[in-house]
mmCIF file of C-alpha atoms and ligand atoms in Angstrom:
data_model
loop_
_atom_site.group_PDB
_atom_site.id
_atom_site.type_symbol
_atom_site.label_atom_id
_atom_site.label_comp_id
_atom_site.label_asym_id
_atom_site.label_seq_id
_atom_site.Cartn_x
_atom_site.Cartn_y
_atom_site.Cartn_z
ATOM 1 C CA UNK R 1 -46.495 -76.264 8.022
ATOM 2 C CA UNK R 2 -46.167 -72.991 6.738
ATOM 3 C CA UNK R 3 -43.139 -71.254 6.280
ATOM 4 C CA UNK R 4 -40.339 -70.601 10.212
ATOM 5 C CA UNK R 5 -41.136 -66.868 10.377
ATOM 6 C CA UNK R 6 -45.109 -67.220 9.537
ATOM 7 C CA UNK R 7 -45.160 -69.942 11.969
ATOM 8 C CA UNK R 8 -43.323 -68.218 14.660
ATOM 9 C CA UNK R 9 -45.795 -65.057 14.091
ATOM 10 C CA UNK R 10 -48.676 -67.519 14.252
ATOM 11 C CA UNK R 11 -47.198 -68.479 17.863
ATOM 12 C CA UNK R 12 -46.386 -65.146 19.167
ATOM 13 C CA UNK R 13 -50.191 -64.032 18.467
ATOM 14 C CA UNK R 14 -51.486 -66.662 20.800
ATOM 15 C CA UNK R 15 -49.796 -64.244 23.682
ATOM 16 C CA UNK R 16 -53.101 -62.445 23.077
ATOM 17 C CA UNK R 17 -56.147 -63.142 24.982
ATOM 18 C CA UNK R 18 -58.918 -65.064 23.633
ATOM 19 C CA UNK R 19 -56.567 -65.966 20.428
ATOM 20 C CA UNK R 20 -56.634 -69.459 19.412
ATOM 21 C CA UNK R 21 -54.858 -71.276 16.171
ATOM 22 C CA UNK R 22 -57.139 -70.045 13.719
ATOM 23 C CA UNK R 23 -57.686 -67.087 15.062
ATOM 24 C CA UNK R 24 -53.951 -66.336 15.020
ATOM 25 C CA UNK R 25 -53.398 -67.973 11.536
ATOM 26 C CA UNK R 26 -56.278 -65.753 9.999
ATOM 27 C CA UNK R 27 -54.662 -62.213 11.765
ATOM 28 C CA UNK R 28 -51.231 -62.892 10.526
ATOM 29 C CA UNK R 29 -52.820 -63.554 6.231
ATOM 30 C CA UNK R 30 -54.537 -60.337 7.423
ATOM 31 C CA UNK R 31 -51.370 -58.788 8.307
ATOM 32 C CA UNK R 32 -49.081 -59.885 5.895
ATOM 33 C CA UNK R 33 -52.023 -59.563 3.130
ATOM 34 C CA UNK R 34 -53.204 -55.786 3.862
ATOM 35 C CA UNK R 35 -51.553 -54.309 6.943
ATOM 36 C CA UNK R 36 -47.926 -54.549 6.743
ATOM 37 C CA UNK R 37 -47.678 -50.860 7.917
ATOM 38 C CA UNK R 38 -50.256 -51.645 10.313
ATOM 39 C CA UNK R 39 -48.450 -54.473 11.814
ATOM 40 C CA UNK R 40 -44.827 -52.494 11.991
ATOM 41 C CA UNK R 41 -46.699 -49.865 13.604
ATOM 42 C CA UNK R 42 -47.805 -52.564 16.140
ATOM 43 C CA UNK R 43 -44.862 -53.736 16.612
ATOM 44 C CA UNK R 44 -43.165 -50.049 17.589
ATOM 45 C CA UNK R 45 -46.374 -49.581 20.017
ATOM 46 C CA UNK R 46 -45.605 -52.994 21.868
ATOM 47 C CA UNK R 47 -41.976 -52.318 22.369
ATOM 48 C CA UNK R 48 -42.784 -48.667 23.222
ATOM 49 C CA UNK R 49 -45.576 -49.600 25.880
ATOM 50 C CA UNK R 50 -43.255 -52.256 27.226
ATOM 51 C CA UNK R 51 -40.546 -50.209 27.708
ATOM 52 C CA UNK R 52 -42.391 -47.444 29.066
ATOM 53 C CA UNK R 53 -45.257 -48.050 31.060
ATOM 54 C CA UNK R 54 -45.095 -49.244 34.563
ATOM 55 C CA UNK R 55 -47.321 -48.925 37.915
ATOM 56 C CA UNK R 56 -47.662 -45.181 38.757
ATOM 57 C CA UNK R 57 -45.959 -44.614 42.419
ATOM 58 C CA UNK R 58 -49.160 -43.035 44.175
ATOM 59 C CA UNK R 59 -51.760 -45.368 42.704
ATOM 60 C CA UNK R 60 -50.503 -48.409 40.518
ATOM 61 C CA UNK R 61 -52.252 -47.378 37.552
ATOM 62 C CA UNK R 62 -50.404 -48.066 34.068
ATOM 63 C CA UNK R 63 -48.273 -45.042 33.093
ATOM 64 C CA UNK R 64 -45.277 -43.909 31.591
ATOM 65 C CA UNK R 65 -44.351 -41.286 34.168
ATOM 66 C CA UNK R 66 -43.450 -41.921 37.887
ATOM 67 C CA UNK R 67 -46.775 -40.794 38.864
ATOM 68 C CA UNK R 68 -50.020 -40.925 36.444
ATOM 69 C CA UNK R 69 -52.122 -37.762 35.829
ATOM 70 C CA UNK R 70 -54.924 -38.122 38.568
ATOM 71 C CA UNK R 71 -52.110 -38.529 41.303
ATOM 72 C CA UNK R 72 -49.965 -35.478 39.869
ATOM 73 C CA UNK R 73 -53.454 -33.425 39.966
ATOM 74 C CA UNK R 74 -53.244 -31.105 42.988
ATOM 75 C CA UNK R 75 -57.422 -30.317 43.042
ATOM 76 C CA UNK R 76 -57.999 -33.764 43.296
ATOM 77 C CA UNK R 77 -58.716 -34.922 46.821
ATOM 78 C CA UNK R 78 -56.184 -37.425 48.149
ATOM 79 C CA UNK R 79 -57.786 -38.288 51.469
ATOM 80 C CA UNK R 80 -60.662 -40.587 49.458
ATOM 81 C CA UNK R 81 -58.876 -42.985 48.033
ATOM 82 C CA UNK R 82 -61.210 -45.453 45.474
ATOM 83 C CA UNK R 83 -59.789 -49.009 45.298
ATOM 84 C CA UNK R 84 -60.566 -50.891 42.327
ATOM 85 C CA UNK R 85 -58.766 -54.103 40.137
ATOM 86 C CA UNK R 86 -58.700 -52.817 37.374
ATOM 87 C CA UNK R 87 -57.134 -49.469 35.571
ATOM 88 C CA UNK R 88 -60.241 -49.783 32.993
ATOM 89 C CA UNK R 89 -62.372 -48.715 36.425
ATOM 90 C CA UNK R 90 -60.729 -45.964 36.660
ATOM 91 C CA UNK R 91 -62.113 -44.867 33.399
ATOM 92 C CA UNK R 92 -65.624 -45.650 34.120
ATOM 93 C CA UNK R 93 -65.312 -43.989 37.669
ATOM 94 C CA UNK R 94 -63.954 -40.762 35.650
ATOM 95 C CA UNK R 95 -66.543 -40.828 32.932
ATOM 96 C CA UNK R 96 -69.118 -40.926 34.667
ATOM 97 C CA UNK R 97 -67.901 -37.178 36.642
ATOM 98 C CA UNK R 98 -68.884 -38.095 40.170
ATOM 99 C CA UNK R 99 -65.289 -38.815 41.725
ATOM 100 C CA UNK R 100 -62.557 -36.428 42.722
ATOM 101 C CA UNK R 101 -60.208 -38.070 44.739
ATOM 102 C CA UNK R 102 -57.650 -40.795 44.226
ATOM 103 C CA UNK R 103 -57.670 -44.220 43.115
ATOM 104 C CA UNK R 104 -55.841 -47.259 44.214
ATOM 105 C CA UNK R 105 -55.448 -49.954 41.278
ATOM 106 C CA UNK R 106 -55.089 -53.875 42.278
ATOM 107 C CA UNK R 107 -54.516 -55.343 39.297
ATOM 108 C CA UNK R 108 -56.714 -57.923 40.533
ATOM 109 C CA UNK R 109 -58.170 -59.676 42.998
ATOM 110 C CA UNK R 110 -57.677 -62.098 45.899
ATOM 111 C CA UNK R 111 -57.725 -65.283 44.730
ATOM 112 C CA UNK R 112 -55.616 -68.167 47.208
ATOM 113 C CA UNK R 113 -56.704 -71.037 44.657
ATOM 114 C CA UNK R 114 -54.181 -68.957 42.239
ATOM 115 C CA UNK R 115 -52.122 -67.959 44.772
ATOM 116 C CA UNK R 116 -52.315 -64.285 44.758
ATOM 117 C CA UNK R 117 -52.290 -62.502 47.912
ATOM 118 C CA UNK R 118 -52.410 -59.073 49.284
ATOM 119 C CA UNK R 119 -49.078 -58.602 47.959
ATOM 120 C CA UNK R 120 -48.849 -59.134 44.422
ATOM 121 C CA UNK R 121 -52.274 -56.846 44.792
ATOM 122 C CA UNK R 122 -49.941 -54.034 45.992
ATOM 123 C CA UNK R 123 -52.295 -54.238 49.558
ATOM 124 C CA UNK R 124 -48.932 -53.841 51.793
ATOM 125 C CA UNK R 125 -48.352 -50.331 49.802
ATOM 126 C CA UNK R 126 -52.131 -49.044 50.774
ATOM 127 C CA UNK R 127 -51.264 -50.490 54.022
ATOM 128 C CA UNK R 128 -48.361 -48.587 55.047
ATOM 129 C CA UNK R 129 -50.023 -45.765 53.500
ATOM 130 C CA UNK R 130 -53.146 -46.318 55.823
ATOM 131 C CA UNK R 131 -50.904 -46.219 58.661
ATOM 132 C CA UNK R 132 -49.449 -42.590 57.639
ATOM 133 C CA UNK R 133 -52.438 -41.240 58.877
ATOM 134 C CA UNK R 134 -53.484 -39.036 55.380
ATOM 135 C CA UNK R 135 -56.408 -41.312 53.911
ATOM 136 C CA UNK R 136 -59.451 -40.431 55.855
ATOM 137 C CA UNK R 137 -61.990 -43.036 53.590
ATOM 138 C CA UNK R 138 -61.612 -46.121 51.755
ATOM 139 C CA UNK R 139 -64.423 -46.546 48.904
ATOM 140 C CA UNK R 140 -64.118 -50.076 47.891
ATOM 141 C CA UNK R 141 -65.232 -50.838 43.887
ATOM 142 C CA UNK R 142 -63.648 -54.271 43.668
ATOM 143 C CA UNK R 143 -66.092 -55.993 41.460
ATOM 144 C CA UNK R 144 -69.765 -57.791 43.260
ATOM 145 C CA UNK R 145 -67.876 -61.422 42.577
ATOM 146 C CA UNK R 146 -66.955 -63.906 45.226
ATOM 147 C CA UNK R 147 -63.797 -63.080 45.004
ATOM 148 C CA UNK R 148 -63.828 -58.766 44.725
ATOM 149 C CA UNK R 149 -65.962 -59.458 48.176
ATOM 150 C CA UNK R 150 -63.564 -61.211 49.177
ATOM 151 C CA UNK R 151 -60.938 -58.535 48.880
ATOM 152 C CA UNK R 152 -63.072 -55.889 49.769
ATOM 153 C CA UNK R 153 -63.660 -57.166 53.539
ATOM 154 C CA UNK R 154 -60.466 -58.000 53.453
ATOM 155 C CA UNK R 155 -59.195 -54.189 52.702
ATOM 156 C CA UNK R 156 -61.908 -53.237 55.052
ATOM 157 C CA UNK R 157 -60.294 -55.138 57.775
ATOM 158 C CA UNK R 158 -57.028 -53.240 57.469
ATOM 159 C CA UNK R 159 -59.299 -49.640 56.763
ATOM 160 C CA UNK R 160 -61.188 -50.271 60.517
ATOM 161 C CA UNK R 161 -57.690 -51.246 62.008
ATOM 162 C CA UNK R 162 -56.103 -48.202 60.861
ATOM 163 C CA UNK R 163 -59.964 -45.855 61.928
ATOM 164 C CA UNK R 164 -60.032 -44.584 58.047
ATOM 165 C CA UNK R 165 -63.790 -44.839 57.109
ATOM 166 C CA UNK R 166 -64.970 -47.456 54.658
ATOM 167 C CA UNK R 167 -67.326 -47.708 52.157
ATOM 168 C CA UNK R 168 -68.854 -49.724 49.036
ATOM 169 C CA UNK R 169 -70.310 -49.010 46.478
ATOM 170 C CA UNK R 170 -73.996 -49.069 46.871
ATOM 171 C CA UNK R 171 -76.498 -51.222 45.647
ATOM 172 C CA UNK R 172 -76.836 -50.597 41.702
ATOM 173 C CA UNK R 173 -73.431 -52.438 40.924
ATOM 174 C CA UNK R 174 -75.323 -55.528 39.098
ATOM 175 C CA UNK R 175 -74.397 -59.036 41.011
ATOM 176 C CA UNK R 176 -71.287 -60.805 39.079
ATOM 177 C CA UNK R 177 -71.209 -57.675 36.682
ATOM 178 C CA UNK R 178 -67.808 -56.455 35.958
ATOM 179 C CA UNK R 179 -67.360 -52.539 36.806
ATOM 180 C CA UNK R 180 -66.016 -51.406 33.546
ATOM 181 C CA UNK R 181 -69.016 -51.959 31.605
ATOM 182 C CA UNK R 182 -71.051 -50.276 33.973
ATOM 183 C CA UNK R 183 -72.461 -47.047 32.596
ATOM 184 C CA UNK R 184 -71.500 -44.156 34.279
ATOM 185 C CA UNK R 185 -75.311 -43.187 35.346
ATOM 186 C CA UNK R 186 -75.775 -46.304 37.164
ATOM 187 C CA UNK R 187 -71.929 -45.938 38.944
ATOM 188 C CA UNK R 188 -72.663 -42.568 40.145
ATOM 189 C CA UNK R 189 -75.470 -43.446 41.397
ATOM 190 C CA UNK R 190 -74.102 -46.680 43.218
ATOM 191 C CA UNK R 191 -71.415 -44.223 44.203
ATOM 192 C CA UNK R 192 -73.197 -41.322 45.914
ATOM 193 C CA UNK R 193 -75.375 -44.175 47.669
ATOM 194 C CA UNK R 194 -72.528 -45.827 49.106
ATOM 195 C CA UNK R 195 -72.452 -46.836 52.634
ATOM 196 C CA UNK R 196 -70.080 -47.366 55.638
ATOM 197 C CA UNK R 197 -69.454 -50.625 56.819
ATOM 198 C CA UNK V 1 -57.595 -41.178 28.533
ATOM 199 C CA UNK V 2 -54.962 -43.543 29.139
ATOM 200 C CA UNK V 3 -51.409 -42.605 29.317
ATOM 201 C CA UNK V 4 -49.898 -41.905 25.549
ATOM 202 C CA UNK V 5 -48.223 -45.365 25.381
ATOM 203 C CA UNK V 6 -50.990 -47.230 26.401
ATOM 204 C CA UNK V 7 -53.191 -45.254 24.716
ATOM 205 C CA UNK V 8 -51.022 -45.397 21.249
ATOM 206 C CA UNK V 9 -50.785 -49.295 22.176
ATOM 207 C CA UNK V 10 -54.341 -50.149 22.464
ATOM 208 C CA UNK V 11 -55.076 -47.625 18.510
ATOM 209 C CA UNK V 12 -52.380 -50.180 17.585
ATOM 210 C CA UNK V 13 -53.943 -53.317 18.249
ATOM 211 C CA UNK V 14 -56.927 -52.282 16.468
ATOM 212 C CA UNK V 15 -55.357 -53.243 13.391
ATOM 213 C CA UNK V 16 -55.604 -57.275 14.035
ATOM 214 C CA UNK V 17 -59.255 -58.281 12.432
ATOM 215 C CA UNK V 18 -62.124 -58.372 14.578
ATOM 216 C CA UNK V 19 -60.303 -56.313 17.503
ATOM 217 C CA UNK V 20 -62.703 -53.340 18.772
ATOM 218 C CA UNK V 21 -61.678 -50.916 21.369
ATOM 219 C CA UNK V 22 -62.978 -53.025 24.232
ATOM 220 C CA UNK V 23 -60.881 -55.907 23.409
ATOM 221 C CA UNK V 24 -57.277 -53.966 22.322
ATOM 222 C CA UNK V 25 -57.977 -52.354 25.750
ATOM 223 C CA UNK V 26 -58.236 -55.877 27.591
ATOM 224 C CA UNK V 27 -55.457 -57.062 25.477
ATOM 225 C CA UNK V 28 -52.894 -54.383 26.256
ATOM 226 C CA UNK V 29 -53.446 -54.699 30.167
ATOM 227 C CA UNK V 30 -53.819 -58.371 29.583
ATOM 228 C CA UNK V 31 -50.012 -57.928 27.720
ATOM 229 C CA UNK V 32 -48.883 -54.894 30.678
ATOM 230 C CA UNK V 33 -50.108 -57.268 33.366
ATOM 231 C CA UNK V 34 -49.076 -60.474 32.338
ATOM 232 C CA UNK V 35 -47.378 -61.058 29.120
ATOM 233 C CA UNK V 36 -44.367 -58.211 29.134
ATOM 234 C CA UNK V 37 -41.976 -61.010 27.697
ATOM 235 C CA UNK V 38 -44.735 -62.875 25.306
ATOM 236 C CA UNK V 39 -45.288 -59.053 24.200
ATOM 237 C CA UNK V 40 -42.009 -58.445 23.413
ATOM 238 C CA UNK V 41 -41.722 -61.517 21.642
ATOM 239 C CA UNK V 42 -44.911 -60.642 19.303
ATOM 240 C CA UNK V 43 -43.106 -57.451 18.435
ATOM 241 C CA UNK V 44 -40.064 -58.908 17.265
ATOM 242 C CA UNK V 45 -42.142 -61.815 15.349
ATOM 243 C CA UNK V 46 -44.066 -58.930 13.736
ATOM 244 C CA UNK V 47 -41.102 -57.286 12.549
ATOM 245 C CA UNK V 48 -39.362 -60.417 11.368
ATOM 246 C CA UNK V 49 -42.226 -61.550 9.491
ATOM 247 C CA UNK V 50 -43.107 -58.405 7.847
ATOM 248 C CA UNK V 51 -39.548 -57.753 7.020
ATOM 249 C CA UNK V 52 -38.622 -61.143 5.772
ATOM 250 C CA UNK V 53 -42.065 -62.599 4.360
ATOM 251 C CA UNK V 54 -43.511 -62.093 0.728
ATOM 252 C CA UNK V 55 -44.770 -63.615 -1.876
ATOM 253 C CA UNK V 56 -43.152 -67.273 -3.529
ATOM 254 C CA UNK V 57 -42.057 -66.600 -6.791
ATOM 255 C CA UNK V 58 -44.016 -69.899 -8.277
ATOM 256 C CA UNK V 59 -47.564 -70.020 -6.126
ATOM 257 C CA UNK V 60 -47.627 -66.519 -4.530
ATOM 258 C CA UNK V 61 -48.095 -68.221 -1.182
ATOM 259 C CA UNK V 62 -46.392 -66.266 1.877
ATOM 260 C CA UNK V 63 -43.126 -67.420 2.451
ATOM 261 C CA UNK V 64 -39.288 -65.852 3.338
ATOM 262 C CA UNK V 65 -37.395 -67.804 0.614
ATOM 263 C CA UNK V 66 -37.481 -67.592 -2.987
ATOM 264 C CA UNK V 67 -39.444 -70.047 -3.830
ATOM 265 C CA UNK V 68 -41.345 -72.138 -0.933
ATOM 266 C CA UNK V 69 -41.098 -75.999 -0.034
ATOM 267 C CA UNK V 70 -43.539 -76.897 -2.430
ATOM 268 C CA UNK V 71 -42.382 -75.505 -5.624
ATOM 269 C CA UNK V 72 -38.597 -76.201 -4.992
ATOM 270 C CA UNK V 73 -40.053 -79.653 -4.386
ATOM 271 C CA UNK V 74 -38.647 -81.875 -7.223
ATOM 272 C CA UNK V 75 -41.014 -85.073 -6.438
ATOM 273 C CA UNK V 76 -43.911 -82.389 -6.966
ATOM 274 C CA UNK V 77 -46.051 -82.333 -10.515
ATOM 275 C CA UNK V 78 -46.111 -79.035 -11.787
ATOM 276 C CA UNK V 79 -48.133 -79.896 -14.812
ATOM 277 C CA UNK V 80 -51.273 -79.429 -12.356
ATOM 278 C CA UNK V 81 -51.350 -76.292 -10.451
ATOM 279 C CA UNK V 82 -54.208 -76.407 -8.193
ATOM 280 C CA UNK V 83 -55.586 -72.470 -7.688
ATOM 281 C CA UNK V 84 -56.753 -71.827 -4.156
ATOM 282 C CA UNK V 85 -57.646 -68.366 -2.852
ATOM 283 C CA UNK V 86 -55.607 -68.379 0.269
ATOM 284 C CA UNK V 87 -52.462 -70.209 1.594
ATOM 285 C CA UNK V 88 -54.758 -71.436 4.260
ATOM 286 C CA UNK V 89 -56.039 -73.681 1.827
ATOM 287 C CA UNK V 90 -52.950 -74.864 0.713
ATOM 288 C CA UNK V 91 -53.068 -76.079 4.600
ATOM 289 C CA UNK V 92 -56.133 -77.765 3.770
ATOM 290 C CA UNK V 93 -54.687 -79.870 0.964
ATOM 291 C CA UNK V 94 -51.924 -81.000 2.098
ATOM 292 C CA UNK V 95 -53.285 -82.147 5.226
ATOM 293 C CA UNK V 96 -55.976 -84.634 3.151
ATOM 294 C CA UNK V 97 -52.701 -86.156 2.193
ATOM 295 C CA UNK V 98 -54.989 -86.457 -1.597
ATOM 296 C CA UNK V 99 -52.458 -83.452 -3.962
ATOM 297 C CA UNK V 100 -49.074 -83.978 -5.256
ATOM 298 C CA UNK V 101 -49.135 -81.015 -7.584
ATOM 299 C CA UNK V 102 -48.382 -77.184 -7.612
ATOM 300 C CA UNK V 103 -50.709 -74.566 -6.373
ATOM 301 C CA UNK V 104 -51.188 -70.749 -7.404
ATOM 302 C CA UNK V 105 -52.498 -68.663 -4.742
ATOM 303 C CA UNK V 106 -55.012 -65.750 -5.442
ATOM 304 C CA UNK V 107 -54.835 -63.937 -2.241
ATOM 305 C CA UNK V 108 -58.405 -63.610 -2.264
ATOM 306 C CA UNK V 109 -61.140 -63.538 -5.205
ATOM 307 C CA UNK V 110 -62.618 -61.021 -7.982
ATOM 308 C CA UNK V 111 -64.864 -58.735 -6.559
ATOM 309 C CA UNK V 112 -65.105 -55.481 -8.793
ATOM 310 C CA UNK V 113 -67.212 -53.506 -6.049
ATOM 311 C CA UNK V 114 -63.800 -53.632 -4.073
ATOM 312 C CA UNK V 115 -62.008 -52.822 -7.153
ATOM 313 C CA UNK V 116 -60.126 -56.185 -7.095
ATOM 314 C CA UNK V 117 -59.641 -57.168 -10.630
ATOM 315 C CA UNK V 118 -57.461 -59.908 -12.149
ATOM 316 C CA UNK V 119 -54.135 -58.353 -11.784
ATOM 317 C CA UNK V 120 -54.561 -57.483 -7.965
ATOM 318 C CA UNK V 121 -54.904 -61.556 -7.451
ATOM 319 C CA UNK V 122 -52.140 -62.239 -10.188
ATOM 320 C CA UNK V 123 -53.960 -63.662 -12.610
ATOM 321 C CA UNK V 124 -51.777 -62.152 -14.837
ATOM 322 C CA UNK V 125 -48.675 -64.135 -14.036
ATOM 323 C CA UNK V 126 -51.264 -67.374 -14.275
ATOM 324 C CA UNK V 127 -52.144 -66.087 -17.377
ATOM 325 C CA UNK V 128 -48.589 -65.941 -18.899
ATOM 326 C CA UNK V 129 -47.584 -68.984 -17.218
ATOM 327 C CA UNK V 130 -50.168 -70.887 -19.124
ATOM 328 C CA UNK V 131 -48.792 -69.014 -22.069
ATOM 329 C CA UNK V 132 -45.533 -70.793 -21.742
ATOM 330 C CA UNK V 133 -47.335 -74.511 -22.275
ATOM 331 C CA UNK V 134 -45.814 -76.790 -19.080
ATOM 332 C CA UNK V 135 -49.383 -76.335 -17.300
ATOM 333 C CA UNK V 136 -51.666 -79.662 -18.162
ATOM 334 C CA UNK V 137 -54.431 -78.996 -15.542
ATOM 335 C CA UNK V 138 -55.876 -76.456 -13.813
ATOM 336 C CA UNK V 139 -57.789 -77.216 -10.511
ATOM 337 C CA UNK V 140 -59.960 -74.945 -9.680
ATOM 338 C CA UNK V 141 -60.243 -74.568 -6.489
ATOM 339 C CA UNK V 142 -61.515 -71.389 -5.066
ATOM 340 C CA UNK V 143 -64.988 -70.598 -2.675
ATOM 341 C CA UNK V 144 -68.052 -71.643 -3.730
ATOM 342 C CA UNK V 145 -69.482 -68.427 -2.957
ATOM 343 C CA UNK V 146 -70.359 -66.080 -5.577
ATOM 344 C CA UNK V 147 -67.336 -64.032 -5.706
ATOM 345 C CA UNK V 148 -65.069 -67.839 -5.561
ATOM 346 C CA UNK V 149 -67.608 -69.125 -8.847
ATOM 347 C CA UNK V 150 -67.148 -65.944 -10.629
ATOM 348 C CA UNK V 151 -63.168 -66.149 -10.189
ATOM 349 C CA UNK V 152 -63.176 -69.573 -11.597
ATOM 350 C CA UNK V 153 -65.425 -69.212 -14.465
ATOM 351 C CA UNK V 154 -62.668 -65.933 -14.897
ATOM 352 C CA UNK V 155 -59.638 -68.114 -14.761
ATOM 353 C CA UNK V 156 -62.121 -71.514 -16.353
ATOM 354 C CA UNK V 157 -62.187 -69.279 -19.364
ATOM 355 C CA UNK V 158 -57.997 -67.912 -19.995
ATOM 356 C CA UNK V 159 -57.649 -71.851 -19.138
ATOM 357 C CA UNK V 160 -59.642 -73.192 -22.396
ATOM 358 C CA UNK V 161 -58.171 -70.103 -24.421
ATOM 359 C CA UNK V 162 -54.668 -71.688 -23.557
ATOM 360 C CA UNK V 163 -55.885 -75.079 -24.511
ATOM 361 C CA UNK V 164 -55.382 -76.479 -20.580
ATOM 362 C CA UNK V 165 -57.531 -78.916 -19.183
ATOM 363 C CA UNK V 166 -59.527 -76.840 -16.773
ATOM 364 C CA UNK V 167 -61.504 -78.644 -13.490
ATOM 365 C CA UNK V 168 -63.545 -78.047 -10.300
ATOM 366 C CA UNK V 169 -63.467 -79.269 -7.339
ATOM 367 C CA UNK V 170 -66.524 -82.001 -6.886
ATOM 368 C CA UNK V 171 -69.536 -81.663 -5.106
ATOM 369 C CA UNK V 172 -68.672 -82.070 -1.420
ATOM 370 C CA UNK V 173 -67.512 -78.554 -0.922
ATOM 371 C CA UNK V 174 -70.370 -77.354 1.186
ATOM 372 C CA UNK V 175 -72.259 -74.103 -0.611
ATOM 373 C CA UNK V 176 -71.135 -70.820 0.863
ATOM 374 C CA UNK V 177 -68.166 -72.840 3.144
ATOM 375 C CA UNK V 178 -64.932 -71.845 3.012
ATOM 376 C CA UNK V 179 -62.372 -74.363 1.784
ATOM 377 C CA UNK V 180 -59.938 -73.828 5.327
ATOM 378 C CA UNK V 181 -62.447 -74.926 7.396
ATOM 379 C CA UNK V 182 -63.152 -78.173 5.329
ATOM 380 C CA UNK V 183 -62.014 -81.626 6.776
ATOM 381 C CA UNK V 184 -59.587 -83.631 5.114
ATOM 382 C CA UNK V 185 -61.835 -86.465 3.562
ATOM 383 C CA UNK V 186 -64.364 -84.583 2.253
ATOM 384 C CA UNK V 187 -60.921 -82.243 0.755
ATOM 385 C CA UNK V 188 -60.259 -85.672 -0.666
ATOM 386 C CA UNK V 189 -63.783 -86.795 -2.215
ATOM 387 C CA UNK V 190 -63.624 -83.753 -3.839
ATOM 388 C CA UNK V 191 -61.049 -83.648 -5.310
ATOM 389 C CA UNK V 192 -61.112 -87.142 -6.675
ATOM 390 C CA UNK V 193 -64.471 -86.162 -8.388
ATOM 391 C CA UNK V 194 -63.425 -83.198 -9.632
ATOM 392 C CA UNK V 195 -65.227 -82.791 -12.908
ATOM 393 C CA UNK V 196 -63.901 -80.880 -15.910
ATOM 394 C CA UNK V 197 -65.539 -77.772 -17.300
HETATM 395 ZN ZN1 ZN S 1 -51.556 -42.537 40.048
HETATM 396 ZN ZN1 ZN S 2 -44.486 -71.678 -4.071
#
């Protein structure tokens, strides 16, 4: 209906999450109405980011270099590593100032009804790294869900197998709340109470 | 906190309407996890649009040619121009299937606490296009929300001064509703009652 190129913007929003028809009609008026340099701006940052940023080699976080800042920093303690799904946990972890060793990002969770397994979750990486010998605790945040359970025993499994201790986080993680909204009181709290299974 | 990229990607996003930093962060991993080619895509759409897009010569609706589809239509009256404050609206007309005429798009409406005045919705060109006598009717078809009344009365009034017949869209346009959101039969009843002031 409206004219090739605003119709083909219209489209290409709806990549975004939670962006519907109108939704995406009503951000490309606002673009094209009072953002143009805005939207070119946007459109530098998405090619940039897409170029550039990939899984960091020690942890899978997003970054642009081969390994992100946290791995690269020598006081940081690389025999606790903290497993979450998400790099926005990694956030709340280090806001909250209670954590100083490594991370481990899964991008996700278990989840067979999609078909992702422990490998598009990067769990043969922390596996062969288990089994060189240098982790000496697991902490698993995966979220309280059914399915970050599910991946936490799961991990766990492969943590006892290899004799690395394991934790979780302690109680204070809310039931089916998601770990980057968490504020970073209540995490270091859950964190300092967490307990070997 | 994020890496630079990510970090300059997710400022970036925050240009789209109603995007806080909570969602441009969940929609640059959603884009760095998922959607590499769909964000590539939006870039080049973004570019495209806001390099080939402007304004249509006749109505001032969004659109990479000259003139758009509607004005270069010959089987279209443009003795009536129908004034609408976005080219959503136009949308709206067409779709009642109820308009065969031109339209004039305002971009928006006269609000003087914003420091939009007449010239900033080009009014003026309206104003010298009425000048030039081939405008019958004028169809007044902006908000009916204060700002959308005021505009009309505004444009109501360089209408009569040019000797044009000047009208309203009926009752049916619910108070406070924006026009885009408006089915296409009530669009119709309307503007079939439209009443002239
Ligand atoms: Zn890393
Ligand atoms: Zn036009």
């Amino acid at each position: 209906m409206f004219s090739p190129l605003i119709d083909e913007l219209m489209q290409a929003l709806r990549v975004l999450p939670g962006v519907g028809p109108k939704s995406a009609q009503r951000m490309a008026f606002h673009l094209l109405e009072q953002e143009r340099q805005g939207a070119l701006q946007l459109a530098r940052s998405l090619e940039k980011a897409i170029d550039g940023v990939s899984y960091c080699n020690g942890c899978r976080t997003f970054t642009e270099e081969s390994f992100c800042g946290i791995c690269r920093n020598v006081k940081r303690d690389g025999r606790t590593v903290c497993v979450v799904e998400s790099p926005a946990d990694i956030l709340a972890f280090e806001q909250s100032g209670s954590y100083s060793g490594h991370y481990f990002v899964l991008h996700g969770h278990l989840s067979p009804i999609d078909g992702i397994g422990p490998e598009d979750l990067g769990i043969d990486i922390l596996e062969s790294r288990l089994a060189q010998g240098e982790i000496q605790e697991l902490i698993l945040a995966t979220g309280s869900t059914v399915e970050g359970e599910a991946t936490a025993h799961y991990i766990a499994e492969l943590g006892r197998r290899n004799e690395v201790t394991v934790s979780r986080l302690a109680q204070g993680v809310p039931l089916g709340g998601e770990l980057e909204y968490l504020d970073g009181g209540t995490l270091a709290h859950a964190l300092n109470s967490r307990r070997v299974i």
